[in-house]
């Protein structure tokens, strides 16, 4: 393999005081990202800017494309060239990317998309916080699919989850979205970049059989096919059409069922391995706040405040937003009097929690509609009001 | 006939068979369509360049022409409508030795993908774009498109098309492409030569092939058979190498000017520029930035 083909990670070990946007870029470099195709958009542009400085230093490439559609298409192409690749955007750009995220899902192309969310719909609040793309990330592309989406709540976690995102993308051969938000992207905190040896990197499985007669979409037992890339002599083939194990278009209900079932199951059946949650004071709690991203910072503060007041409140944070932790939330529902969700949208995670609890407990969304984050005091006030 | 040739016939194998994906033929194209011969010319041209097939990638968008990549036995990618070019750029940049050939139709490349087409030319991206222009949308049943000429009748221009078409060579040249040519699908020898030149070209090369679509273009425009379209091309085609592309617009009547219009060799390509940025970045990193 030529020097250019290796996903050589760039690990800038050290302690920094920096922003979430720069941290997610550094995490991506540490994961071995070598290609960034992007288009400027507030509040994500610093990710692109940082990658434009760093990638050429790693023998990678940064290209600013004409739009977000080109950006996502380019990173799919780069991934098929054997490079780990990514883009970063915000809600409007993510909307434009969705068709090709679908192509990435259908062609099982590892790549990472950072969405630094702002208030919407439409141009909305470009410079202010939002968490309104949760359902867009899940359902925005046409057709049925399963996706992985992660939501960091600190600068450190932007770095850590960037590595996780690339690892999951490579392992499951699926585009992975990092759902950040304006506050997480722009706030500055301490970031520790560990030594290279301490970072676990996952690379896509490669085929071990001969190119002749190779079936590029025949999955192993884990439902994931090994991935040859361009230039390796396998004559790789991709199509967004429904296809068989050879990668040939197969336009009938049977082929559709076989392919789609596998694409769904490779995520669904590995949910337990993919889902990461953070629990806090859950054991004896009567009330639980479910949250994620920046909203979870206020939620955790609210737990501490409530405990001081003698209210038994616990906390569950979705580090993985998709696939959704149905079982875990259902189990919690059996033990508590009510679940509260803090989120900056009109109830996108709240509806998932309602679905997951199957009526076993009360569910209340404590919702902000964009532009501002919760305060711990107002969360506690709301809990007190609703539980009197 | 040599023994070898006889052997080939007995095996019912064509020497180009190995460049087509096993089990994908018969193709979906209509009788009289030009796409089969364009695909053959691409294979012939690749063979003539002598490039290791491992280093060839073929990328298509959506449409009748967009099916081409899937038939060819190279690394081949059937992408989304209009997005073959940015996919191809990303793929190409991962290995400067990789030859990238985009083959798609006029609607795919010049309408929905128009933005990518002009920017790829502006960047002098290291890709060859083969645009088979059949003047309308074939796969969806013959709707009017950005290359339909005034007066053309299509399913969504039932009273005749009222808009001016793109003059593709002029558009692409203006955007900075360093190789631009146009041929009719009838002229297989020159098509192949032009493909060889385009594939060997460093930077952005664009070849427009005027193709026959009897099914959804011809029958609405008094050119019912594929051969009638090609004969119409033959009557009207005039070779004018190096002509000012302003003069090569295609109308309902009048000459169809073909030839190699642009062939520039001294302009750095996108890959050249990115590699020199890498050198700058590595040097400045050494200085501690
Ligand atoms: S519809 Fe036209 S372009 Fe499409 S395959 Fe048939 S003849 Fe060819």
PDB file of N, CA and C in Angstrom, chain B residues 30 64 134-144 152-155 212-221 223-224 229:
ATOM      1  N   UNK B  30     -32.420   0.175 -25.089  1.00  0.00           N
ATOM      2  CA  UNK B  30     -33.341  -0.134 -26.191  1.00  0.00           C
ATOM      3  C   UNK B  30     -32.568  -0.451 -27.476  1.00  0.00           C
ATOM      4  N   UNK B  64     -30.410   6.488 -18.113  1.00  0.00           N
ATOM      5  CA  UNK B  64     -30.018   5.400 -19.012  1.00  0.00           C
ATOM      6  C   UNK B  64     -28.505   5.327 -19.110  1.00  0.00           C
ATOM      7  N   UNK B 134     -28.488  13.001 -25.217  1.00  0.00           N
ATOM      8  CA  UNK B 134     -29.565  12.558 -26.107  1.00  0.00           C
ATOM      9  C   UNK B 134     -30.737  13.534 -26.062  1.00  0.00           C
ATOM     10  N   UNK B 135     -30.439  14.741 -25.608  1.00  0.00           N
ATOM     11  CA  UNK B 135     -31.348  15.901 -25.721  1.00  0.00           C
ATOM     12  C   UNK B 135     -32.578  15.879 -24.827  1.00  0.00           C
ATOM     13  N   UNK B 136     -32.670  14.922 -23.919  1.00  0.00           N
ATOM     14  CA  UNK B 136     -33.854  14.848 -23.054  1.00  0.00           C
ATOM     15  C   UNK B 136     -33.643  13.741 -22.026  1.00  0.00           C
ATOM     16  N   UNK B 137     -34.658  13.517 -21.200  1.00  0.00           N
ATOM     17  CA  UNK B 137     -34.575  12.473 -20.178  1.00  0.00           C
ATOM     18  C   UNK B 137     -35.152  11.175 -20.738  1.00  0.00           C
ATOM     19  N   UNK B 138     -34.285  10.188 -20.951  1.00  0.00           N
ATOM     20  CA  UNK B 138     -34.734   8.927 -21.539  1.00  0.00           C
ATOM     21  C   UNK B 138     -35.417   8.025 -20.525  1.00  0.00           C
ATOM     22  N   UNK B 139     -34.722   7.798 -19.411  1.00  0.00           N
ATOM     23  CA  UNK B 139     -35.200   6.760 -18.502  1.00  0.00           C
ATOM     24  C   UNK B 139     -36.583   7.061 -17.919  1.00  0.00           C
ATOM     25  N   UNK B 140     -36.862   8.312 -17.700  1.00  0.00           N
ATOM     26  CA  UNK B 140     -38.153   8.667 -17.095  1.00  0.00           C
ATOM     27  C   UNK B 140     -39.245   8.859 -18.130  1.00  0.00           C
ATOM     28  N   UNK B 141     -38.915   8.637 -19.403  1.00  0.00           N
ATOM     29  CA  UNK B 141     -39.964   8.606 -20.410  1.00  0.00           C
ATOM     30  C   UNK B 141     -40.005   9.783 -21.364  1.00  0.00           C
ATOM     31  N   UNK B 142     -38.932  10.569 -21.431  1.00  0.00           N
ATOM     32  CA  UNK B 142     -38.861  11.567 -22.502  1.00  0.00           C
ATOM     33  C   UNK B 142     -39.268  12.974 -22.130  1.00  0.00           C
ATOM     34  N   UNK B 143     -38.896  13.407 -20.943  1.00  0.00           N
ATOM     35  CA  UNK B 143     -39.200  14.784 -20.573  1.00  0.00           C
ATOM     36  C   UNK B 143     -38.140  15.739 -21.150  1.00  0.00           C
ATOM     37  N   UNK B 144     -38.540  16.980 -21.287  1.00  0.00           N
ATOM     38  CA  UNK B 144     -37.633  17.997 -21.812  1.00  0.00           C
ATOM     39  C   UNK B 144     -36.469  18.204 -20.832  1.00  0.00           C
ATOM     40  N   UNK B 152     -38.212  21.432 -29.907  1.00  0.00           N
ATOM     41  CA  UNK B 152     -38.230  19.983 -29.671  1.00  0.00           C
ATOM     42  C   UNK B 152     -39.500  19.613 -28.904  1.00  0.00           C
ATOM     43  N   UNK B 153     -40.070  18.477 -29.251  1.00  0.00           N
ATOM     44  CA  UNK B 153     -41.290  18.042 -28.566  1.00  0.00           C
ATOM     45  C   UNK B 153     -40.961  16.912 -27.600  1.00  0.00           C
ATOM     46  N   UNK B 154     -41.337  17.075 -26.356  1.00  0.00           N
ATOM     47  CA  UNK B 154     -41.105  16.038 -25.334  1.00  0.00           C
ATOM     48  C   UNK B 154     -42.356  15.945 -24.449  1.00  0.00           C
ATOM     49  N   UNK B 155     -42.385  14.961 -23.589  1.00  0.00           N
ATOM     50  CA  UNK B 155     -43.632  14.739 -22.837  1.00  0.00           C
ATOM     51  C   UNK B 155     -43.993  15.920 -21.943  1.00  0.00           C
ATOM     52  N   UNK B 212     -28.065   8.683 -29.880  1.00  0.00           N
ATOM     53  CA  UNK B 212     -29.408   8.468 -30.420  1.00  0.00           C
ATOM     54  C   UNK B 212     -30.299   7.824 -29.369  1.00  0.00           C
ATOM     55  N   UNK B 213     -31.407   8.457 -29.110  1.00  0.00           N
ATOM     56  CA  UNK B 213     -32.426   7.854 -28.266  1.00  0.00           C
ATOM     57  C   UNK B 213     -33.709   7.778 -29.071  1.00  0.00           C
ATOM     58  N   UNK B 214     -33.885   6.670 -29.804  1.00  0.00           N
ATOM     59  CA  UNK B 214     -35.090   6.580 -30.628  1.00  0.00           C
ATOM     60  C   UNK B 214     -36.363   6.507 -29.787  1.00  0.00           C
ATOM     61  N   UNK B 215     -36.261   5.911 -28.627  1.00  0.00           N
ATOM     62  CA  UNK B 215     -37.465   5.580 -27.863  1.00  0.00           C
ATOM     63  C   UNK B 215     -38.211   6.798 -27.342  1.00  0.00           C
ATOM     64  N   UNK B 216     -37.499   7.701 -26.731  1.00  0.00           N
ATOM     65  CA  UNK B 216     -38.232   8.806 -26.108  1.00  0.00           C
ATOM     66  C   UNK B 216     -37.924  10.170 -26.731  1.00  0.00           C
ATOM     67  N   UNK B 217     -36.906  10.222 -27.584  1.00  0.00           N
ATOM     68  CA  UNK B 217     -36.621  11.471 -28.311  1.00  0.00           C
ATOM     69  C   UNK B 217     -37.058  11.341 -29.763  1.00  0.00           C
ATOM     70  N   UNK B 218     -36.518  10.313 -30.412  1.00  0.00           N
ATOM     71  CA  UNK B 218     -36.713  10.170 -31.853  1.00  0.00           C
ATOM     72  C   UNK B 218     -38.170  10.135 -32.270  1.00  0.00           C
ATOM     73  N   UNK B 219     -38.934   9.311 -31.579  1.00  0.00           N
ATOM     74  CA  UNK B 219     -40.294   9.110 -32.094  1.00  0.00           C
ATOM     75  C   UNK B 219     -41.183  10.338 -31.926  1.00  0.00           C
ATOM     76  N   UNK B 220     -40.801  11.249 -31.087  1.00  0.00           N
ATOM     77  CA  UNK B 220     -41.591  12.478 -30.960  1.00  0.00           C
ATOM     78  C   UNK B 220     -41.088  13.577 -31.890  1.00  0.00           C
ATOM     79  N   UNK B 221     -39.947  13.313 -32.516  1.00  0.00           N
ATOM     80  CA  UNK B 221     -39.330  14.383 -33.286  1.00  0.00           C
ATOM     81  C   UNK B 221     -38.980  13.926 -34.706  1.00  0.00           C
ATOM     82  N   UNK B 223     -37.909  11.276 -35.931  1.00  0.00           N
ATOM     83  CA  UNK B 223     -36.686  10.489 -36.115  1.00  0.00           C
ATOM     84  C   UNK B 223     -36.896   9.154 -35.409  1.00  0.00           C
ATOM     85  N   UNK B 224     -37.869   8.411 -35.905  1.00  0.00           N
ATOM     86  CA  UNK B 224     -38.378   7.247 -35.198  1.00  0.00           C
ATOM     87  C   UNK B 224     -37.332   6.173 -34.920  1.00  0.00           C
ATOM     88  N   UNK B 229     -31.770   9.039 -36.494  1.00  0.00           N
ATOM     89  CA  UNK B 229     -31.098  10.080 -35.695  1.00  0.00           C
ATOM     90  C   UNK B 229     -29.633  10.166 -36.110  1.00  0.00           C
TER      91      UNK B 229
END
